Amino acid sequence: MVNKTILWSAIAASFASISNVLASDSDVLALTDKTFNKEVLDKSLMLVEFYAPWCGHCKALAPEYELAATDLKDKIPLAKVDCTENEATCREHGVQGYPTLKVFRNGESTEYRGTRKHEGIVSYMKKQALPNVSDLTEATALNDFKESDRVVVIAYVKPDDKETKETYDTLAAKLRDDFTFGLVTDEELAKTEQIKEFPSLVLYKQFDEKRVDLSGAALKDEDLTNFIKSNSIPLLDQIDAENFATYMESGLLLGYAFTDNEDDRAKYDALLRPVAEKFKGKVNLVHIDASKYGGHTSNVGLKDGEFPAFAIQNLNTASKYPYTGSDVSTTAFEEFVENVFSGKIEPTLNSEEVPETNDGPVKVVVGSQFNDIVLDKSKDVFLEVYAPWCGHCKNLAPTWEKLGEQVQGLKNSNLVIAKLDGTANDIPPEGDFKVEGFPTLKFFKAETNEMIDYNGDRSHADLIRFIKEHSTGKIELEVPVEEEQEEQKEAKDEAETVNHDEL
């Protein structure tokens, strides 16, 4: 472990030899196929952006990246590579999309996991420059360290407590990308921070209550992780694309206050802050700018354009709980959050109307009938979740219809071929899956409701083979001879093409 001031001096010196190939108005190093290895591979720490000039996300990142480079100048270099002109370097480093940011240490790279905002880039790279745990031995170093980032974690441990030190080191190594960790073993120095018990952990913040303490019995890794993550999220922050992942990783219910003007935001802040304090560590509450993210209302059961509004979402199951009460007060919101958290309120499901007739070869499923049809334990159900605009779904449609007609013509069959419009209907929690893309094909077995993913080719023949392999009853479905022959011919042609290409 090293003193922070000494560390930063060493880092600045180590980068003094970097070639001055920057434009006069930029602190970002522009690299090429010819200069990349020379400028990057022998440096102890560097951030590199791989980009394309036409990329909209790259254009949005550019000014933030420039500001970060200026802030980190003479400490940590930031560089960029234009992949449209330097394809060899980008290919060598596995760049598959733009922008891609990688942290390089002596030639070895890891993915950059921070935000794409100026302050976030600076904070993330400063953490990368520090050891896992910084040893703090003087009051000045301690005070500077406490103010060095938005969230700082410091453990106060007795010099001979090796077990807690090892646990803390392991924790810091795991969370170093997200938090800054310090250690104080001088008991007199600890007293200046009003530490009365050892070991103790203090989380210093530049928001809310500024400081949160955890002390007493031996500190375990899981306890420390939960403590840090639950207390590092502001009570009522503004949510956007940059910090959404933080809330996802917390695993807690997320309550959104949708507002589209400052007056409504201030009003809802006053109403919800006591609620956020009461449910801290159980439910996260956030403000969301309805003028920018109004489209998110459909994901939480609200109507776009009707603001202000409040709703809760379970990010693990995608369940939604819109607040529909007329009482807009702290008491009403508190009761609503409590009932959602305790399970007294059922989630709202998007669902189309139940079809008047549903006796076609492919059974139509809507959200409100999902459990009745798909989870009917007397049936095997092969379900397609589709989107009306999806090209792959349109290609599959005639094959899926043909499959349904074959099954419908069977005697004493317990198999159902079904489809659900995933853009208009939610999967209930009992369905126990998320739709990651279209079409999604799932097979639910009778008696157990065991769910099996279909990841094979979407040909008629392969679908039939899959059904025969997994169905609980005897299914008299056969692949038409002409289809079998056509598939064999296509496979042969493909093999010959591959062999020809390899020659």
mmCIF file with all atom_site columns, N, CA and C in Angstrom, residues 342-386:
data_model
loop_
_atom_site.group_PDB
_atom_site.id
_atom_site.type_symbol
_atom_site.label_atom_id
_atom_site.label_alt_id
_atom_site.label_comp_id
_atom_site.label_asym_id
_atom_site.label_entity_id
_atom_site.label_seq_id
_atom_site.pdbx_PDB_ins_code
_atom_site.Cartn_x
_atom_site.Cartn_y
_atom_site.Cartn_z
_atom_site.occupancy
_atom_site.B_iso_or_equiv
_atom_site.pdbx_formal_charge
_atom_site.auth_seq_id
_atom_site.auth_comp_id
_atom_site.auth_asym_id
_atom_site.auth_atom_id
_atom_site.pdbx_PDB_model_num
ATOM 1   N N  . SER A 1 342 ? -44.530 -5.631  0.122   1.00 0.00 ? 342 SER A N  1
ATOM 2   C CA . SER A 1 342 ? -45.018 -6.777  0.886   1.00 0.00 ? 342 SER A CA 1
ATOM 3   C C  . SER A 1 342 ? -45.801 -7.772  0.031   1.00 0.00 ? 342 SER A C  1
ATOM 4   N N  . GLY A 1 343 ? -46.085 -7.421  -1.226  1.00 0.00 ? 343 GLY A N  1
ATOM 5   C CA . GLY A 1 343 ? -46.799 -8.323  -2.111  1.00 0.00 ? 343 GLY A CA 1
ATOM 6   C C  . GLY A 1 343 ? -48.305 -8.219  -2.050  1.00 0.00 ? 343 GLY A C  1
ATOM 7   N N  . LYS A 1 344 ? -48.813 -7.193  -1.374  1.00 0.00 ? 344 LYS A N  1
ATOM 8   C CA . LYS A 1 344 ? -50.265 -7.042  -1.265  1.00 0.00 ? 344 LYS A CA 1
ATOM 9   C C  . LYS A 1 344 ? -50.889 -6.521  -2.560  1.00 0.00 ? 344 LYS A C  1
ATOM 10  N N  . ILE A 1 345 ? -50.092 -5.879  -3.396  1.00 0.00 ? 345 ILE A N  1
ATOM 11  C CA . ILE A 1 345 ? -50.585 -5.364  -4.676  1.00 0.00 ? 345 ILE A CA 1
ATOM 12  C C  . ILE A 1 345 ? -50.077 -6.249  -5.804  1.00 0.00 ? 345 ILE A C  1
ATOM 13  N N  . GLU A 1 346 ? -50.976 -6.707  -6.646  1.00 0.00 ? 346 GLU A N  1
ATOM 14  C CA . GLU A 1 346 ? -50.605 -7.530  -7.790  1.00 0.00 ? 346 GLU A CA 1
ATOM 15  C C  . GLU A 1 346 ? -50.025 -6.649  -8.899  1.00 0.00 ? 346 GLU A C  1
ATOM 16  N N  . PRO A 1 347 ? -49.028 -7.151  -9.633  1.00 0.00 ? 347 PRO A N  1
ATOM 17  C CA . PRO A 1 347 ? -48.466 -6.355  -10.730 1.00 0.00 ? 347 PRO A CA 1
ATOM 18  C C  . PRO A 1 347 ? -49.478 -6.147  -11.846 1.00 0.00 ? 347 PRO A C  1
ATOM 19  N N  . THR A 1 348 ? -49.350 -5.023  -12.529 1.00 0.00 ? 348 THR A N  1
ATOM 20  C CA . THR A 1 348 ? -50.185 -4.727  -13.689 1.00 0.00 ? 348 THR A CA 1
ATOM 21  C C  . THR A 1 348 ? -49.572 -5.376  -14.925 1.00 0.00 ? 348 THR A C  1
ATOM 22  N N  . LEU A 1 349 ? -50.416 -6.029  -15.711 1.00 0.00 ? 349 LEU A N  1
ATOM 23  C CA . LEU A 1 349 ? -49.937 -6.678  -16.931 1.00 0.00 ? 349 LEU A CA 1
ATOM 24  C C  . LEU A 1 349 ? -50.535 -6.001  -18.151 1.00 0.00 ? 349 LEU A C  1
ATOM 25  N N  . ASN A 1 350 ? -49.683 -5.713  -19.119 1.00 0.00 ? 350 ASN A N  1
ATOM 26  C CA . ASN A 1 350 ? -50.210 -5.290  -20.408 1.00 0.00 ? 350 ASN A CA 1
ATOM 27  C C  . ASN A 1 350 ? -50.838 -6.498  -21.087 1.00 0.00 ? 350 ASN A C  1
ATOM 28  N N  . SER A 1 351 ? -52.049 -6.340  -21.566 1.00 0.00 ? 351 SER A N  1
ATOM 29  C CA . SER A 1 351 ? -52.719 -7.457  -22.211 1.00 0.00 ? 351 SER A CA 1
ATOM 30  C C  . SER A 1 351 ? -53.697 -6.953  -23.254 1.00 0.00 ? 351 SER A C  1
ATOM 31  N N  . GLU A 1 352 ? -53.693 -7.597  -24.408 1.00 0.00 ? 352 GLU A N  1
ATOM 32  C CA . GLU A 1 352 ? -54.718 -7.333  -25.400 1.00 0.00 ? 352 GLU A CA 1
ATOM 33  C C  . GLU A 1 352 ? -56.036 -7.940  -24.923 1.00 0.00 ? 352 GLU A C  1
ATOM 34  N N  . GLU A 1 353 ? -57.103 -7.571  -25.580 1.00 0.00 ? 353 GLU A N  1
ATOM 35  C CA . GLU A 1 353 ? -58.397 -8.170  -25.261 1.00 0.00 ? 353 GLU A CA 1
ATOM 36  C C  . GLU A 1 353 ? -58.388 -9.662  -25.614 1.00 0.00 ? 353 GLU A C  1
ATOM 37  N N  . VAL A 1 354 ? -59.093 -10.442 -24.813 1.00 0.00 ? 354 VAL A N  1
ATOM 38  C CA . VAL A 1 354 ? -59.220 -11.870 -25.105 1.00 0.00 ? 354 VAL A CA 1
ATOM 39  C C  . VAL A 1 354 ? -59.968 -12.033 -26.430 1.00 0.00 ? 354 VAL A C  1
ATOM 40  N N  . PRO A 1 355 ? -59.420 -12.787 -27.377 1.00 0.00 ? 355 PRO A N  1
ATOM 41  C CA . PRO A 1 355 ? -60.094 -12.934 -28.675 1.00 0.00 ? 355 PRO A CA 1
ATOM 42  C C  . PRO A 1 355 ? -61.463 -13.591 -28.529 1.00 0.00 ? 355 PRO A C  1
ATOM 43  N N  . GLU A 1 356 ? -62.418 -13.130 -29.327 1.00 0.00 ? 356 GLU A N  1
ATOM 44  C CA . GLU A 1 356 ? -63.772 -13.678 -29.257 1.00 0.00 ? 356 GLU A CA 1
ATOM 45  C C  . GLU A 1 356 ? -63.797 -15.146 -29.649 1.00 0.00 ? 356 GLU A C  1
ATOM 46  N N  . THR A 1 357 ? -63.049 -15.511 -30.660 1.00 0.00 ? 357 THR A N  1
ATOM 47  C CA . THR A 1 357 ? -62.902 -16.915 -31.040 1.00 0.00 ? 357 THR A CA 1
ATOM 48  C C  . THR A 1 357 ? -61.421 -17.243 -31.088 1.00 0.00 ? 357 THR A C  1
ATOM 49  N N  . ASN A 1 358 ? -61.083 -18.481 -30.702 1.00 0.00 ? 358 ASN A N  1
ATOM 50  C CA . ASN A 1 358 ? -59.675 -18.848 -30.623 1.00 0.00 ? 358 ASN A CA 1
ATOM 51  C C  . ASN A 1 358 ? -59.505 -20.334 -30.939 1.00 0.00 ? 358 ASN A C  1
ATOM 52  N N  . ASP A 1 359 ? -60.094 -20.752 -32.058 1.00 0.00 ? 359 ASP A N  1
ATOM 53  C CA . ASP A 1 359 ? -60.062 -22.159 -32.402 1.00 0.00 ? 359 ASP A CA 1
ATOM 54  C C  . ASP A 1 359 ? -59.253 -22.432 -33.665 1.00 0.00 ? 359 ASP A C  1
ATOM 55  N N  . GLY A 1 360 ? -58.362 -21.494 -34.017 1.00 0.00 ? 360 GLY A N  1
ATOM 56  C CA . GLY A 1 360 ? -57.511 -21.691 -35.188 1.00 0.00 ? 360 GLY A CA 1
ATOM 57  C C  . GLY A 1 360 ? -56.396 -22.681 -34.884 1.00 0.00 ? 360 GLY A C  1
ATOM 58  N N  . PRO A 1 361 ? -55.617 -23.057 -35.880 1.00 0.00 ? 361 PRO A N  1
ATOM 59  C CA . PRO A 1 361 ? -54.515 -24.013 -35.672 1.00 0.00 ? 361 PRO A CA 1
ATOM 60  C C  . PRO A 1 361 ? -53.433 -23.500 -34.724 1.00 0.00 ? 361 PRO A C  1
ATOM 61  N N  . VAL A 1 362 ? -53.260 -22.176 -34.670 1.00 0.00 ? 362 VAL A N  1
ATOM 62  C CA . VAL A 1 362 ? -52.320 -21.580 -33.721 1.00 0.00 ? 362 VAL A CA 1
ATOM 63  C C  . VAL A 1 362 ? -53.128 -20.812 -32.678 1.00 0.00 ? 362 VAL A C  1
ATOM 64  N N  . LYS A 1 363 ? -53.012 -21.234 -31.433 1.00 0.00 ? 363 LYS A N  1
ATOM 65  C CA . LYS A 1 363 ? -53.767 -20.608 -30.344 1.00 0.00 ? 363 LYS A CA 1
ATOM 66  C C  . LYS A 1 363 ? -53.183 -19.229 -30.042 1.00 0.00 ? 363 LYS A C  1
ATOM 67  N N  . VAL A 1 364 ? -54.031 -18.216 -29.996 1.00 0.00 ? 364 VAL A N  1
ATOM 68  C CA . VAL A 1 364 ? -53.600 -16.852 -29.682 1.00 0.00 ? 364 VAL A CA 1
ATOM 69  C C  . VAL A 1 364 ? -53.587 -16.671 -28.164 1.00 0.00 ? 364 VAL A C  1
ATOM 70  N N  . VAL A 1 365 ? -52.464 -16.231 -27.637 1.00 0.00 ? 365 VAL A N  1
ATOM 71  C CA . VAL A 1 365 ? -52.311 -16.014 -26.198 1.00 0.00 ? 365 VAL A CA 1
ATOM 72  C C  . VAL A 1 365 ? -52.198 -14.517 -25.939 1.00 0.00 ? 365 VAL A C  1
ATOM 73  N N  . VAL A 1 366 ? -52.929 -14.007 -24.947 1.00 0.00 ? 366 VAL A N  1
ATOM 74  C CA . VAL A 1 366 ? -52.780 -12.627 -24.491 1.00 0.00 ? 366 VAL A CA 1
ATOM 75  C C  . VAL A 1 366 ? -52.319 -12.665 -23.035 1.00 0.00 ? 366 VAL A C  1
ATOM 76  N N  . GLY A 1 367 ? -51.824 -11.534 -22.547 1.00 0.00 ? 367 GLY A N  1
ATOM 77  C CA . GLY A 1 367 ? -51.234 -11.506 -21.210 1.00 0.00 ? 367 GLY A CA 1
ATOM 78  C C  . GLY A 1 367 ? -52.143 -12.048 -20.123 1.00 0.00 ? 367 GLY A C  1
ATOM 79  N N  . SER A 1 368 ? -53.415 -11.678 -20.156 1.00 0.00 ? 368 SER A N  1
ATOM 80  C CA . SER A 1 368 ? -54.336 -12.083 -19.091 1.00 0.00 ? 368 SER A CA 1
ATOM 81  C C  . SER A 1 368 ? -54.667 -13.565 -19.124 1.00 0.00 ? 368 SER A C  1
ATOM 82  N N  . GLN A 1 369 ? -54.409 -14.242 -20.256 1.00 0.00 ? 369 GLN A N  1
ATOM 83  C CA . GLN A 1 369 ? -54.703 -15.670 -20.372 1.00 0.00 ? 369 GLN A CA 1
ATOM 84  C C  . GLN A 1 369 ? -53.446 -16.532 -20.430 1.00 0.00 ? 369 GLN A C  1
ATOM 85  N N  . PHE A 1 370 ? -52.295 -15.936 -20.185 1.00 0.00 ? 370 PHE A N  1
ATOM 86  C CA . PHE A 1 370 ? -51.038 -16.674 -20.287 1.00 0.00 ? 370 PHE A CA 1
ATOM 87  C C  . PHE A 1 370 ? -51.055 -17.901 -19.378 1.00 0.00 ? 370 PHE A C  1
ATOM 88  N N  . ASN A 1 371 ? -51.408 -17.699 -18.109 1.00 0.00 ? 371 ASN A N  1
ATOM 89  C CA . ASN A 1 371 ? -51.381 -18.814 -17.157 1.00 0.00 ? 371 ASN A CA 1
ATOM 90  C C  . ASN A 1 371 ? -52.384 -19.895 -17.536 1.00 0.00 ? 371 ASN A C  1
ATOM 91  N N  . ASP A 1 372 ? -53.563 -19.480 -18.020 1.00 0.00 ? 372 ASP A N  1
ATOM 92  C CA . ASP A 1 372 ? -54.610 -20.450 -18.352 1.00 0.00 ? 372 ASP A CA 1
ATOM 93  C C  . ASP A 1 372 ? -54.255 -21.307 -19.558 1.00 0.00 ? 372 ASP A C  1
ATOM 94  N N  . ILE A 1 373 ? -53.551 -20.720 -20.526 1.00 0.00 ? 373 ILE A N  1
ATOM 95  C CA . ILE A 1 373 ? -53.243 -21.465 -21.753 1.00 0.00 ? 373 ILE A CA 1
ATOM 96  C C  . ILE A 1 373 ? -51.842 -22.067 -21.711 1.00 0.00 ? 373 ILE A C  1
ATOM 97  N N  . VAL A 1 374 ? -50.838 -21.230 -21.494 1.00 0.00 ? 374 VAL A N  1
ATOM 98  C CA . VAL A 1 374 ? -49.453 -21.697 -21.582 1.00 0.00 ? 374 VAL A CA 1
ATOM 99  C C  . VAL A 1 374 ? -49.079 -22.592 -20.407 1.00 0.00 ? 374 VAL A C  1
ATOM 100 N N  . LEU A 1 375 ? -49.579 -22.268 -19.208 1.00 0.00 ? 375 LEU A N  1
ATOM 101 C CA . LEU A 1 375 ? -49.231 -23.048 -18.017 1.00 0.00 ? 375 LEU A CA 1
ATOM 102 C C  . LEU A 1 375 ? -50.303 -24.065 -17.649 1.00 0.00 ? 375 LEU A C  1
ATOM 103 N N  . ASP A 1 376 ? -51.095 -24.441 -18.626 1.00 0.00 ? 376 ASP A N  1
ATOM 104 C CA . ASP A 1 376 ? -52.090 -25.509 -18.437 1.00 0.00 ? 376 ASP A CA 1
ATOM 105 C C  . ASP A 1 376 ? -51.335 -26.843 -18.360 1.00 0.00 ? 376 ASP A C  1
ATOM 106 N N  . LYS A 1 377 ? -51.314 -27.456 -17.180 1.00 0.00 ? 377 LYS A N  1
ATOM 107 C CA . LYS A 1 377 ? -50.493 -28.649 -16.976 1.00 0.00 ? 377 LYS A CA 1
ATOM 108 C C  . LYS A 1 377 ? -51.023 -29.895 -17.674 1.00 0.00 ? 377 LYS A C  1
ATOM 109 N N  . SER A 1 378 ? -52.176 -29.791 -18.278 1.00 0.00 ? 378 SER A N  1
ATOM 110 C CA . SER A 1 378 ? -52.686 -30.940 -19.031 1.00 0.00 ? 378 SER A CA 1
ATOM 111 C C  . SER A 1 378 ? -52.181 -30.921 -20.470 1.00 0.00 ? 378 SER A C  1
ATOM 112 N N  . LYS A 1 379 ? -51.450 -29.868 -20.838 1.00 0.00 ? 379 LYS A N  1
ATOM 113 C CA . LYS A 1 379 ? -51.023 -29.705 -22.231 1.00 0.00 ? 379 LYS A CA 1
ATOM 114 C C  . LYS A 1 379 ? -49.512 -29.450 -22.324 1.00 0.00 ? 379 LYS A C  1
ATOM 115 N N  . ASP A 1 380 ? -48.919 -29.922 -23.424 1.00 0.00 ? 380 ASP A N  1
ATOM 116 C CA . ASP A 1 380 ? -47.631 -29.407 -23.882 1.00 0.00 ? 380 ASP A CA 1
ATOM 117 C C  . ASP A 1 380 ? -47.933 -28.170 -24.713 1.00 0.00 ? 380 ASP A C  1
ATOM 118 N N  . VAL A 1 381 ? -47.198 -27.096 -24.483 1.00 0.00 ? 381 VAL A N  1
ATOM 119 C CA . VAL A 1 381 ? -47.451 -25.864 -25.236 1.00 0.00 ? 381 VAL A CA 1
ATOM 120 C C  . VAL A 1 381 ? -46.143 -25.379 -25.859 1.00 0.00 ? 381 VAL A C  1
ATOM 121 N N  . PHE A 1 382 ? -46.149 -25.215 -27.172 1.00 0.00 ? 382 PHE A N  1
ATOM 122 C CA . PHE A 1 382 ? -45.011 -24.666 -27.900 1.00 0.00 ? 382 PHE A CA 1
ATOM 123 C C  . PHE A 1 382 ? -45.389 -23.228 -28.266 1.00 0.00 ? 382 PHE A C  1
ATOM 124 N N  . LEU A 1 383 ? -44.725 -22.262 -27.605 1.00 0.00 ? 383 LEU A N  1
ATOM 125 C CA . LEU A 1 383 ? -45.122 -20.856 -27.705 1.00 0.00 ? 383 LEU A CA 1
ATOM 126 C C  . LEU A 1 383 ? -44.113 -20.042 -28.502 1.00 0.00 ? 383 LEU A C  1
ATOM 127 N N  . GLU A 1 384 ? -44.630 -19.227 -29.411 1.00 0.00 ? 384 GLU A N  1
ATOM 128 C CA . GLU A 1 384 ? -43.818 -18.221 -30.101 1.00 0.00 ? 384 GLU A CA 1
ATOM 129 C C  . GLU A 1 384 ? -44.193 -16.847 -29.563 1.00 0.00 ? 384 GLU A C  1
ATOM 130 N N  . VAL A 1 385 ? -43.195 -16.098 -29.083 1.00 0.00 ? 385 VAL A N  1
ATOM 131 C CA . VAL A 1 385 ? -43.393 -14.696 -28.721 1.00 0.00 ? 385 VAL A CA 1
ATOM 132 C C  . VAL A 1 385 ? -42.819 -13.878 -29.879 1.00 0.00 ? 385 VAL A C  1
ATOM 133 N N  . TYR A 1 386 ? -43.656 -13.080 -30.506 1.00 0.00 ? 386 TYR A N  1
ATOM 134 C CA . TYR A 1 386 ? -43.257 -12.394 -31.734 1.00 0.00 ? 386 TYR A CA 1
ATOM 135 C C  . TYR A 1 386 ? -43.538 -10.893 -31.638 1.00 0.00 ? 386 TYR A C  1
#
